[in-house]
């Protein structure tokens, strides 16, 4: 009898070992495939089983979470959704995450290991710590001024603090309410299809993910290149520029919108935006130095992240002399995001030093403990300090008595550059209206803000566009909001 009991006991031990081996196989060697299986909803249920952390602007949350009582329990909510959509993006149970909701998903969802005081215990229990908070650099007054200024027109605004690279405003219009995409109801799918069909592309972040021909605002880069290279040594000397200017190697004439550009000095040509002068200057500087200066400002950089990715602004590196002439006035293949052109203005304002832009000041746990900090990143010198000083002088002249007078702010020093960008087949489209600028308050030791504005559907009156009639007032209001803060 004892023999049979031993056999039964040995068989039971064998079964137990087999069960343990199988459990080990499933939990260790096949955990990855099972976790990643579309049939496994445990991770998704856990993800939406607790409130998501918040994104903060000016110390106040612009996001929230709503308890639906359903299996995917918590749904994302947004305060002033259209105003902050170019910053937050959306967090959707159906369509995933974008922009800050995506870049900082680990902190917001509670999956970032830095949020877990005891990571091993969290792994064993499969529990998630509460979602943390993302503190942004956005100035709420500047953000609202930019949004109101666009007033429903297609376009974008980017504003930066020159000394640090902190992004103070990012606005894209038309916008949308991210809350429409939060849940998984039929209305969510209908909103997704409607937004994607909209020809105005409200979900496109024009401030960082749309590039435009920068037109005459690119003359800031060309002027800096000419001064740095020594092609221009006296800003008030004649430049020996014909009007019209024949593009090198062609029979094509380049003309100006106004008079007085023939042999104009750099100061006058910049003030009145003479295409002929700057096209010739670009050719005189040469492709190597023009490319070098453009790339120092951030053109052709494929790795710009703020922390979500930005579209690459481009300056063609393989051009003949005619193409270089057009590239130097912001046409041909030259393209830039509003963020990039705000970086150009910021570098001028900051003595020729460019701080990489950033949008997240710090991340914290739910109770406020710091998880990570961003802070200002190392600056790079994109032009000589003396060149930056002369560029500030040129940009100030534009606002005081040139094409950018609509950007003037009483009691403040403002520098700017207007731009008109041709586009469409045969340049048949209504030109884009651009304005880039910086401002320094009367009591400020250095410029506090640099702004870039582009308006896609500006007035059809070209004189108004090139004179800053559409974009300059928006930039003025954004700068005034920052200076008043």
Tab-separated table of C-alpha atoms in Angstrom:
chain	number	residue	atom	x	y	z
A	1	UNK	CA	0.000	0.000	0.000
A	2	UNK	CA	2.875	2.313	0.869
A	3	UNK	CA	4.331	1.670	-2.586
A	4	UNK	CA	1.179	2.957	-4.297
A	5	UNK	CA	1.062	6.016	-2.070
A	6	UNK	CA	4.668	6.831	-3.010
A	7	UNK	CA	3.847	6.440	-6.701
A	8	UNK	CA	0.806	8.701	-6.360
A	9	UNK	CA	2.837	11.270	-4.445
A	10	UNK	CA	5.597	11.215	-7.064
A	11	UNK	CA	3.023	11.640	-9.805
A	12	UNK	CA	1.482	14.613	-7.990
A	13	UNK	CA	4.916	16.199	-7.570
A	14	UNK	CA	5.545	15.649	-11.275
A	15	UNK	CA	2.248	17.367	-12.121
A	16	UNK	CA	3.119	20.252	-9.801
A	17	UNK	CA	6.535	20.658	-11.437
A	18	UNK	CA	4.890	20.593	-14.864
A	19	UNK	CA	2.464	23.307	-13.774
A	20	UNK	CA	5.309	25.443	-12.412
A	21	UNK	CA	7.349	24.959	-15.584
A	22	UNK	CA	4.352	25.919	-17.703
A	23	UNK	CA	3.675	28.968	-15.524
A	24	UNK	CA	7.327	29.943	-15.898
A	25	UNK	CA	7.090	29.516	-19.665
A	26	UNK	CA	3.942	31.652	-19.896
A	27	UNK	CA	4.972	34.389	-17.447
A	28	UNK	CA	8.612	34.746	-18.490
A	29	UNK	CA	9.255	33.451	-21.983
A	30	UNK	CA	5.868	34.226	-23.528
A	31	UNK	CA	4.975	37.323	-21.504
A	32	UNK	CA	5.896	39.655	-24.346
A	33	UNK	CA	3.671	38.086	-27.023
A	34	UNK	CA	0.767	37.749	-24.569
A	35	UNK	CA	1.131	41.351	-23.355
A	36	UNK	CA	1.236	42.568	-26.940
A	37	UNK	CA	-1.685	40.506	-28.133
A	38	UNK	CA	-4.644	42.483	-29.431
A	39	UNK	CA	-6.886	40.132	-27.446
A	40	UNK	CA	-5.264	41.223	-24.161
A	41	UNK	CA	-7.193	44.226	-22.882
A	42	UNK	CA	-5.731	44.225	-19.363
A	43	UNK	CA	-3.189	46.963	-20.136
A	44	UNK	CA	-5.797	49.109	-21.854
A	45	UNK	CA	-8.285	48.679	-19.019
A	46	UNK	CA	-5.571	49.525	-16.476
A	47	UNK	CA	-4.492	52.551	-18.532
A	48	UNK	CA	-7.971	54.061	-18.443
A	49	UNK	CA	-8.779	52.743	-14.968
A	50	UNK	CA	-7.403	55.870	-13.289
A	51	UNK	CA	-7.452	59.605	-14.072
A	52	UNK	CA	-4.765	60.789	-16.459
A	53	UNK	CA	-2.288	63.389	-15.205
A	54	UNK	CA	-2.739	66.996	-16.256
A	55	UNK	CA	-0.956	69.417	-18.576
A	56	UNK	CA	-0.504	72.812	-16.903
A	57	UNK	CA	-0.373	76.285	-18.430
A	58	UNK	CA	0.387	79.202	-16.137
A	59	UNK	CA	0.118	76.822	-13.186
A	60	UNK	CA	-3.461	75.800	-14.053
A	61	UNK	CA	-4.557	72.514	-15.666
A	62	UNK	CA	-5.867	72.744	-19.212
A	63	UNK	CA	-6.777	69.044	-19.199
A	64	UNK	CA	-8.820	66.773	-16.957
A	65	UNK	CA	-10.422	63.323	-16.707
A	66	UNK	CA	-14.094	62.330	-16.599
A	67	UNK	CA	-15.393	59.145	-14.949
A	68	UNK	CA	-17.656	57.448	-17.499
A	69	UNK	CA	-18.412	54.390	-15.341
A	70	UNK	CA	-17.598	52.157	-18.326
A	71	UNK	CA	-14.915	49.487	-18.697
A	72	UNK	CA	-12.499	52.090	-20.068
A	73	UNK	CA	-13.394	54.224	-17.133
A	74	UNK	CA	-11.697	57.623	-17.452
A	75	UNK	CA	-12.019	59.818	-20.526
A	76	UNK	CA	-9.875	62.870	-21.299
A	77	UNK	CA	-11.351	66.371	-21.003
A	78	UNK	CA	-9.940	69.720	-22.135
A	79	UNK	CA	-10.372	73.300	-20.951
A	80	UNK	CA	-10.277	75.794	-23.826
A	81	UNK	CA	-9.549	72.850	-26.123
A	82	UNK	CA	-9.171	74.762	-29.419
A	83	UNK	CA	-6.893	77.346	-27.772
A	84	UNK	CA	-4.417	74.786	-26.478
A	85	UNK	CA	-4.815	71.977	-29.042
A	86	UNK	CA	-1.490	72.823	-30.803
A	87	UNK	CA	0.213	72.173	-27.462
A	88	UNK	CA	-1.734	69.334	-25.851
A	89	UNK	CA	-2.739	67.368	-28.933
A	90	UNK	CA	-5.330	64.724	-28.048
A	91	UNK	CA	-5.487	61.566	-25.937
A	92	UNK	CA	-8.101	59.269	-27.454
A	93	UNK	CA	-9.222	55.821	-26.397
A	94	UNK	CA	-9.832	55.131	-30.090
A	95	UNK	CA	-7.069	56.994	-31.939
A	96	UNK	CA	-4.117	57.173	-29.554
A	97	UNK	CA	-2.174	60.285	-28.583
A	98	UNK	CA	-0.474	63.254	-30.269
A	99	UNK	CA	1.816	66.195	-29.393
A	100	UNK	CA	2.382	66.621	-25.618
A	101	UNK	CA	-0.184	63.940	-24.824
A	102	UNK	CA	2.053	61.590	-26.806
A	103	UNK	CA	5.534	62.889	-25.963
A	104	UNK	CA	4.792	62.895	-22.214
A	105	UNK	CA	2.457	59.901	-22.206
A	106	UNK	CA	4.565	57.955	-19.702
A	107	UNK	CA	4.232	60.665	-17.066
A	108	UNK	CA	0.594	61.453	-17.783
A	109	UNK	CA	-0.529	57.807	-17.855
A	110	UNK	CA	1.542	56.810	-14.812
A	111	UNK	CA	3.707	54.310	-16.705
A	112	UNK	CA	6.971	56.264	-16.346
A	113	UNK	CA	9.234	54.230	-13.989
A	114	UNK	CA	10.334	57.452	-12.274
A	115	UNK	CA	6.804	57.827	-10.886
A	116	UNK	CA	6.934	54.488	-9.037
A	117	UNK	CA	8.572	54.715	-5.580
A	118	UNK	CA	8.954	50.909	-5.553
A	119	UNK	CA	9.238	49.760	-9.209
A	120	UNK	CA	9.592	46.036	-8.330
A	121	UNK	CA	6.397	46.097	-6.264
A	122	UNK	CA	4.567	47.855	-9.115
A	123	UNK	CA	5.781	45.160	-11.519
A	124	UNK	CA	4.546	42.401	-9.218
A	125	UNK	CA	1.142	43.974	-8.540
A	126	UNK	CA	0.718	45.229	-12.131
A	127	UNK	CA	-0.573	48.471	-10.595
A	128	UNK	CA	0.122	51.926	-12.000
A	129	UNK	CA	1.130	54.905	-9.884
A	130	UNK	CA	-1.084	57.975	-10.309
A	131	UNK	CA	-0.448	59.975	-13.470
A	132	UNK	CA	1.935	62.901	-13.095
A	133	UNK	CA	1.754	66.491	-14.310
A	134	UNK	CA	3.440	68.264	-17.222
A	135	UNK	CA	4.254	71.918	-16.548
A	136	UNK	CA	4.582	73.887	-19.793
A	137	UNK	CA	6.427	77.105	-20.606
A	138	UNK	CA	3.358	78.679	-22.248
A	139	UNK	CA	2.312	82.195	-21.262
A	140	UNK	CA	-1.514	82.061	-21.185
A	141	UNK	CA	-1.890	85.769	-22.026
A	142	UNK	CA	0.390	85.473	-25.062
A	143	UNK	CA	-1.356	82.295	-26.193
A	144	UNK	CA	-4.771	83.932	-26.049
A	145	UNK	CA	-3.547	87.107	-27.771
A	146	UNK	CA	-2.239	85.025	-30.681
A	147	UNK	CA	-5.450	82.988	-30.900
A	148	UNK	CA	-7.684	86.062	-30.823
A	149	UNK	CA	-5.424	87.851	-33.290
A	150	UNK	CA	-5.786	85.160	-35.927
A	151	UNK	CA	-9.563	85.403	-35.425
A	152	UNK	CA	-10.381	82.245	-37.360
A	153	UNK	CA	-8.088	82.973	-40.320
A	154	UNK	CA	-5.750	80.200	-41.417
A	155	UNK	CA	-2.296	80.713	-40.020
A	156	UNK	CA	-0.005	80.221	-37.049
A	157	UNK	CA	1.946	82.020	-34.336
A	158	UNK	CA	5.063	80.958	-32.433
A	159	UNK	CA	6.635	82.996	-29.631
A	160	UNK	CA	9.912	82.321	-27.801
A	161	UNK	CA	11.802	83.846	-24.888
A	162	UNK	CA	15.153	84.633	-26.592
A	163	UNK	CA	17.449	84.261	-23.581
A	164	UNK	CA	16.193	80.786	-22.623
A	165	UNK	CA	14.382	79.217	-25.569
A	166	UNK	CA	11.159	78.853	-23.556
A	167	UNK	CA	8.176	78.662	-25.920
A	168	UNK	CA	5.624	81.247	-24.807
A	169	UNK	CA	2.905	80.667	-27.415
A	170	UNK	CA	2.028	78.138	-30.108
A	171	UNK	CA	-1.207	78.774	-31.977
A	172	UNK	CA	-2.564	77.181	-35.127
A	173	UNK	CA	-5.777	78.192	-36.857
A	174	UNK	CA	-8.291	76.915	-37.613
A	175	UNK	CA	-8.187	74.675	-34.568
A	176	UNK	CA	-10.373	71.923	-33.100
A	177	UNK	CA	-11.559	70.628	-29.730
A	178	UNK	CA	-9.504	67.542	-28.712
A	179	UNK	CA	-12.340	66.486	-26.381
A	180	UNK	CA	-14.334	65.392	-29.445
A	181	UNK	CA	-11.836	62.556	-29.929
A	182	UNK	CA	-11.482	61.416	-26.312
A	183	UNK	CA	-13.982	58.553	-26.007
A	184	UNK	CA	-14.913	55.519	-28.067
A	185	UNK	CA	-18.526	56.330	-28.840
A	186	UNK	CA	-19.970	56.613	-32.374
A	187	UNK	CA	-19.745	60.404	-32.028
A	188	UNK	CA	-15.983	60.079	-31.629
A	189	UNK	CA	-15.663	58.249	-34.929
A	190	UNK	CA	-17.913	60.795	-36.642
A	191	UNK	CA	-15.769	63.673	-35.300
A	192	UNK	CA	-12.581	61.937	-36.471
A	193	UNK	CA	-13.923	61.498	-39.991
A	194	UNK	CA	-15.241	65.064	-40.128
A	195	UNK	CA	-11.962	66.595	-38.949
A	196	UNK	CA	-9.915	64.534	-41.391
A	197	UNK	CA	-12.202	65.478	-44.301
A	198	UNK	CA	-12.057	69.187	-43.517
A	199	UNK	CA	-10.067	70.901	-46.306
A	200	UNK	CA	-8.798	73.511	-43.816
A	201	UNK	CA	-6.996	70.733	-41.860
A	202	UNK	CA	-7.822	71.869	-38.317
A	203	UNK	CA	-5.739	69.052	-36.780
A	204	UNK	CA	-2.594	70.194	-38.604
A	205	UNK	CA	-0.263	71.999	-36.211
A	206	UNK	CA	0.751	74.820	-38.520
A	207	UNK	CA	3.066	76.387	-35.931
A	208	UNK	CA	5.529	73.473	-35.885
A	209	UNK	CA	4.496	70.936	-38.527
A	210	UNK	CA	3.728	73.063	-41.579
A	211	UNK	CA	6.475	74.705	-43.612
A	212	UNK	CA	5.930	77.770	-45.779
A	213	UNK	CA	8.108	79.819	-48.112
A	214	UNK	CA	9.272	82.497	-45.642
A	215	UNK	CA	9.498	85.210	-48.292
A	216	UNK	CA	11.148	88.429	-47.214
A	217	UNK	CA	11.442	87.422	-43.548
A	218	UNK	CA	14.341	85.243	-44.712
A	219	UNK	CA	16.214	88.449	-45.542
A	220	UNK	CA	17.152	88.506	-41.842
A	221	UNK	CA	19.275	85.404	-42.527
A	222	UNK	CA	20.693	86.814	-45.780
A	223	UNK	CA	21.610	90.138	-44.163
A	224	UNK	CA	23.330	88.312	-41.282
A	225	UNK	CA	25.279	86.171	-43.756
A	226	UNK	CA	26.362	89.242	-45.743
A	227	UNK	CA	27.516	91.086	-42.618
A	228	UNK	CA	29.316	88.060	-41.169
A	229	UNK	CA	31.065	87.334	-44.481
A	230	UNK	CA	32.173	90.943	-44.879
A	231	UNK	CA	30.273	91.333	-48.157
A	232	UNK	CA	28.674	94.376	-46.497
A	233	UNK	CA	30.816	96.458	-44.160
A	234	UNK	CA	28.888	99.740	-44.237
A	235	UNK	CA	25.119	99.409	-43.857
A	236	UNK	CA	24.610	102.862	-45.375
A	237	UNK	CA	26.794	102.388	-48.461
A	238	UNK	CA	25.291	101.689	-51.876
A	239	UNK	CA	25.178	98.011	-52.799
A	240	UNK	CA	25.650	98.317	-56.578
A	241	UNK	CA	22.342	96.514	-57.154
A	242	UNK	CA	20.455	97.003	-60.424
A	243	UNK	CA	16.682	97.241	-60.621
A	244	UNK	CA	15.486	95.029	-62.190
A	245	UNK	CA	18.086	92.351	-61.406
A	246	UNK	CA	18.748	89.655	-64.008
A	247	UNK	CA	19.045	86.268	-62.322
A	248	UNK	CA	22.556	84.920	-63.067
A	249	UNK	CA	22.756	82.691	-66.118
A	250	UNK	CA	19.192	83.492	-67.199
A	251	UNK	CA	17.183	86.145	-68.995
A	252	UNK	CA	14.696	86.348	-66.111
A	253	UNK	CA	14.261	89.685	-64.407
A	254	UNK	CA	13.625	90.023	-60.686
A	255	UNK	CA	11.742	93.188	-59.715
A	256	UNK	CA	10.562	94.951	-56.570
A	257	UNK	CA	7.154	95.915	-55.273
A	258	UNK	CA	8.186	99.556	-54.800
A	259	UNK	CA	10.645	102.127	-56.084
A	260	UNK	CA	13.981	103.272	-54.756
A	261	UNK	CA	15.737	99.907	-54.647
A	262	UNK	CA	18.399	100.505	-57.279
A	263	UNK	CA	21.820	100.602	-55.547
A	264	UNK	CA	19.987	100.918	-52.211
A	265	UNK	CA	22.047	100.559	-49.047
A	266	UNK	CA	21.539	97.513	-46.834
A	267	UNK	CA	19.656	99.683	-44.337
A	268	UNK	CA	17.212	101.043	-46.914
A	269	UNK	CA	16.888	97.701	-48.715
A	270	UNK	CA	16.040	95.961	-45.447
A	271	UNK	CA	13.633	98.678	-44.368
A	272	UNK	CA	11.715	98.571	-47.666
A	273	UNK	CA	12.320	94.872	-48.442
A	274	UNK	CA	14.125	95.197	-51.803
A	275	UNK	CA	14.186	91.794	-53.501
A	276	UNK	CA	16.847	92.818	-56.016
A	277	UNK	CA	19.353	93.875	-53.372
A	278	UNK	CA	19.006	90.714	-51.282
A	279	UNK	CA	18.991	88.349	-54.261
A	280	UNK	CA	22.300	89.868	-55.379
A	281	UNK	CA	23.655	89.801	-51.818
A	282	UNK	CA	22.921	86.082	-51.573
A	283	UNK	CA	24.848	85.453	-54.797
A	284	UNK	CA	27.737	87.642	-53.590
A	285	UNK	CA	27.894	85.798	-50.270
A	286	UNK	CA	27.983	82.480	-52.115
A	287	UNK	CA	26.237	79.152	-51.607
A	288	UNK	CA	28.670	77.824	-48.982
A	289	UNK	CA	28.310	80.746	-46.584
A	290	UNK	CA	24.560	81.124	-47.207
A	291	UNK	CA	24.029	77.429	-46.435
A	292	UNK	CA	26.284	77.655	-43.387
A	293	UNK	CA	24.388	80.634	-41.953
A	294	UNK	CA	20.981	79.135	-42.667
A	295	UNK	CA	21.956	75.863	-41.004
A	296	UNK	CA	23.368	77.695	-37.993
A	297	UNK	CA	19.901	79.254	-37.535
A	298	UNK	CA	18.328	75.773	-37.631
A	299	UNK	CA	17.470	75.152	-41.281
A	300	UNK	CA	17.978	71.549	-42.486
A	301	UNK	CA	17.986	70.286	-38.878
A	302	UNK	CA	15.967	67.045	-38.886
A	303	UNK	CA	16.148	66.567	-35.119
A	304	UNK	CA	14.156	69.497	-33.715
A	305	UNK	CA	11.990	68.277	-30.819
A	306	UNK	CA	10.209	70.485	-28.267
A	307	UNK	CA	9.658	67.611	-27.022
A	308	UNK	CA	7.403	66.464	-29.888
A	309	UNK	CA	8.938	66.618	-33.336
A	310	UNK	CA	8.834	69.651	-35.601
A	311	UNK	CA	8.897	69.673	-39.387
A	312	UNK	CA	12.297	70.326	-40.939
A	313	UNK	CA	12.791	73.839	-42.290
A	314	UNK	CA	14.873	73.726	-45.456
A	315	UNK	CA	17.462	75.746	-47.361
A	316	UNK	CA	18.603	73.955	-50.509
A	317	UNK	CA	22.280	72.980	-50.394
A	318	UNK	CA	22.605	72.243	-54.139
A	319	UNK	CA	21.703	75.337	-56.117
A	320	UNK	CA	22.997	77.259	-59.099
A	321	UNK	CA	23.470	81.020	-58.822
A	322	UNK	CA	19.951	81.872	-60.049
A	323	UNK	CA	18.410	79.448	-57.576
A	324	UNK	CA	20.632	80.846	-54.826
A	325	UNK	CA	19.374	84.355	-55.608
A	326	UNK	CA	15.749	83.229	-55.207
A	327	UNK	CA	16.556	81.130	-52.126
A	328	UNK	CA	18.118	84.196	-50.500
A	329	UNK	CA	14.801	86.080	-50.628
A	330	UNK	CA	12.880	83.149	-49.133
A	331	UNK	CA	11.637	81.648	-52.380
A	332	UNK	CA	12.655	78.668	-54.581
A	333	UNK	CA	12.969	75.657	-52.192
A	334	UNK	CA	13.421	77.672	-48.990
A	335	UNK	CA	10.738	76.673	-46.485
A	336	UNK	CA	10.288	77.323	-42.787
A	337	UNK	CA	7.936	76.631	-39.921
A	338	UNK	CA	6.711	79.592	-37.856
A	339	UNK	CA	8.716	78.113	-34.958
A	340	UNK	CA	11.877	78.267	-37.076
A	341	UNK	CA	11.320	81.904	-38.005
A	342	UNK	CA	10.701	82.750	-34.336
A	343	UNK	CA	14.098	81.139	-33.677
A	344	UNK	CA	15.654	83.437	-36.294
A	345	UNK	CA	14.228	86.534	-34.584
A	346	UNK	CA	15.243	85.175	-31.156
A	347	UNK	CA	18.853	84.718	-32.246
A	348	UNK	CA	19.043	88.341	-33.371
A	349	UNK	CA	17.488	89.501	-30.096
A	350	UNK	CA	19.869	87.373	-28.015
A	351	UNK	CA	23.133	88.781	-29.348
A	352	UNK	CA	23.512	86.147	-32.046
A	353	UNK	CA	23.113	83.200	-29.647
A	354	UNK	CA	20.329	80.727	-30.367
A	355	UNK	CA	18.804	78.704	-27.546
A	356	UNK	CA	17.003	75.554	-28.727
A	357	UNK	CA	13.263	76.007	-28.069
A	358	UNK	CA	11.488	73.876	-25.474
A	359	UNK	CA	7.898	73.542	-24.312
A	360	UNK	CA	8.064	71.541	-21.049
A	361	UNK	CA	9.473	73.261	-17.964
A	362	UNK	CA	9.281	70.187	-15.746
A	363	UNK	CA	7.282	67.067	-14.988
A	364	UNK	CA	6.037	66.188	-11.516
A	365	UNK	CA	4.263	63.435	-9.649
A	366	UNK	CA	0.612	63.991	-8.778
A	367	UNK	CA	1.567	65.465	-5.385
A	368	UNK	CA	4.043	67.915	-6.956
A	369	UNK	CA	7.358	66.124	-6.487
A	370	UNK	CA	9.734	66.847	-9.368
A	371	UNK	CA	10.247	63.956	-11.773
A	372	UNK	CA	12.349	65.753	-14.377
A	373	UNK	CA	13.292	69.278	-15.392
A	374	UNK	CA	14.071	70.648	-18.820
A	375	UNK	CA	15.665	74.042	-18.425
A	376	UNK	CA	17.498	76.063	-21.006
A	377	UNK	CA	19.802	74.066	-23.278
A	378	UNK	CA	23.260	75.227	-24.438
A	379	UNK	CA	23.218	78.101	-26.915
A	380	UNK	CA	25.063	78.156	-30.214
A	381	UNK	CA	26.515	81.309	-31.736
A	382	UNK	CA	24.861	81.676	-35.144
A	383	UNK	CA	26.356	85.068	-36.029
A	384	UNK	CA	28.969	87.394	-34.656
A	385	UNK	CA	27.775	89.540	-31.723
A	386	UNK	CA	28.573	92.685	-33.734
A	387	UNK	CA	26.449	91.364	-36.587
A	388	UNK	CA	23.563	90.673	-34.199
A	389	UNK	CA	23.810	94.236	-32.910
A	390	UNK	CA	23.596	95.627	-36.431
A	391	UNK	CA	20.703	93.269	-37.247
A	392	UNK	CA	18.804	94.573	-34.221
A	393	UNK	CA	19.370	98.079	-35.547
A	394	UNK	CA	18.033	97.113	-38.984
A	395	UNK	CA	14.963	95.394	-37.536
A	396	UNK	CA	14.242	98.359	-35.267
A	397	UNK	CA	14.333	100.676	-38.298
A	398	UNK	CA	11.662	98.522	-39.995
A	399	UNK	CA	9.238	99.083	-37.106
A	400	UNK	CA	10.075	102.726	-36.475
A	401	UNK	CA	9.648	103.994	-40.028
A	402	UNK	CA	9.621	101.084	-42.482
A	403	UNK	CA	7.162	98.380	-43.512
A	404	UNK	CA	6.490	97.165	-39.946
A	405	UNK	CA	5.101	100.228	-38.187
A	406	UNK	CA	1.946	98.315	-37.220
A	407	UNK	CA	4.056	96.331	-34.719
A	408	UNK	CA	5.177	99.374	-32.713
A	409	UNK	CA	4.491	99.312	-28.957
A	410	UNK	CA	4.699	102.628	-27.051
A	411	UNK	CA	7.458	102.551	-24.447
A	412	UNK	CA	9.119	99.438	-25.885
A	413	UNK	CA	11.870	98.754	-28.393
A	414	UNK	CA	10.545	96.546	-31.171
A	415	UNK	CA	12.401	95.085	-34.132
A	416	UNK	CA	10.710	93.321	-37.024
A	417	UNK	CA	10.677	92.190	-40.623
A	418	UNK	CA	7.670	91.820	-42.881
A	419	UNK	CA	7.386	89.189	-45.569
A	420	UNK	CA	5.247	88.291	-48.536
A	421	UNK	CA	5.582	84.691	-49.693
A	422	UNK	CA	4.520	83.649	-53.162
A	423	UNK	CA	3.016	80.204	-53.636
A	424	UNK	CA	0.756	78.179	-55.898
A	425	UNK	CA	1.086	77.296	-59.553
A	426	UNK	CA	2.857	80.181	-61.254
A	427	UNK	CA	2.668	82.088	-57.929
A	428	UNK	CA	-1.050	82.494	-58.552
A	429	UNK	CA	-2.113	82.010	-54.925
A	430	UNK	CA	-2.785	84.893	-52.569
A	431	UNK	CA	0.615	85.534	-50.917
A	432	UNK	CA	1.181	84.423	-47.346
A	433	UNK	CA	1.643	87.336	-44.935
A	434	UNK	CA	4.626	86.967	-42.592
A	435	UNK	CA	6.006	88.995	-39.734
A	436	UNK	CA	8.947	88.148	-37.459
A	437	UNK	CA	9.869	90.360	-34.537
A	438	UNK	CA	11.247	90.779	-31.031
A	439	UNK	CA	10.451	93.231	-28.239
A	440	UNK	CA	12.180	94.703	-25.193
A	441	UNK	CA	10.311	96.617	-22.523
A	442	UNK	CA	11.532	99.949	-21.204
A	443	UNK	CA	12.626	98.393	-17.894
A	444	UNK	CA	13.854	95.094	-19.354
A	445	UNK	CA	17.626	94.466	-19.535
A	446	UNK	CA	17.197	92.341	-22.670
A	447	UNK	CA	14.482	91.399	-25.193
A	448	UNK	CA	11.762	89.303	-23.565
A	449	UNK	CA	10.011	87.798	-26.585
A	450	UNK	CA	10.528	86.875	-30.228
A	451	UNK	CA	7.523	86.145	-32.429
A	452	UNK	CA	6.763	84.762	-35.866
A	453	UNK	CA	3.328	85.096	-37.459
A	454	UNK	CA	2.101	83.692	-40.767
A	455	UNK	CA	-1.373	84.335	-42.158
A	456	UNK	CA	-2.359	82.101	-45.057
A	457	UNK	CA	-5.566	83.787	-46.147
A	458	UNK	CA	-4.442	87.374	-45.753
A	459	UNK	CA	-5.853	90.374	-47.554
A	460	UNK	CA	-5.574	90.097	-51.316
A	461	UNK	CA	-4.118	93.604	-51.374
A	462	UNK	CA	-0.403	92.928	-51.789
A	463	UNK	CA	0.499	96.393	-50.526
A	464	UNK	CA	-1.168	95.723	-47.210
A	465	UNK	CA	0.497	92.324	-46.860
A	466	UNK	CA	4.007	93.544	-47.557
A	467	UNK	CA	3.357	96.503	-45.281
A	468	UNK	CA	2.549	94.317	-42.331
A	469	UNK	CA	-1.194	94.935	-42.486
A	470	UNK	CA	-2.159	91.378	-41.551
A	471	UNK	CA	0.587	89.715	-39.531
A	472	UNK	CA	2.300	92.617	-37.739
A	473	UNK	CA	-0.701	93.598	-35.539
A	474	UNK	CA	-0.977	89.993	-34.311
A	475	UNK	CA	2.721	89.939	-33.402
A	476	UNK	CA	2.311	93.295	-31.641
A	477	UNK	CA	-0.506	91.978	-29.457
A	478	UNK	CA	1.457	88.851	-28.524
A	479	UNK	CA	4.560	90.877	-27.648
A	480	UNK	CA	2.517	93.352	-25.639
A	481	UNK	CA	0.951	90.488	-23.652
A	482	UNK	CA	4.410	89.157	-22.749
A	483	UNK	CA	5.825	92.584	-21.861
A	484	UNK	CA	2.824	93.286	-19.654
A	485	UNK	CA	3.119	89.969	-17.829
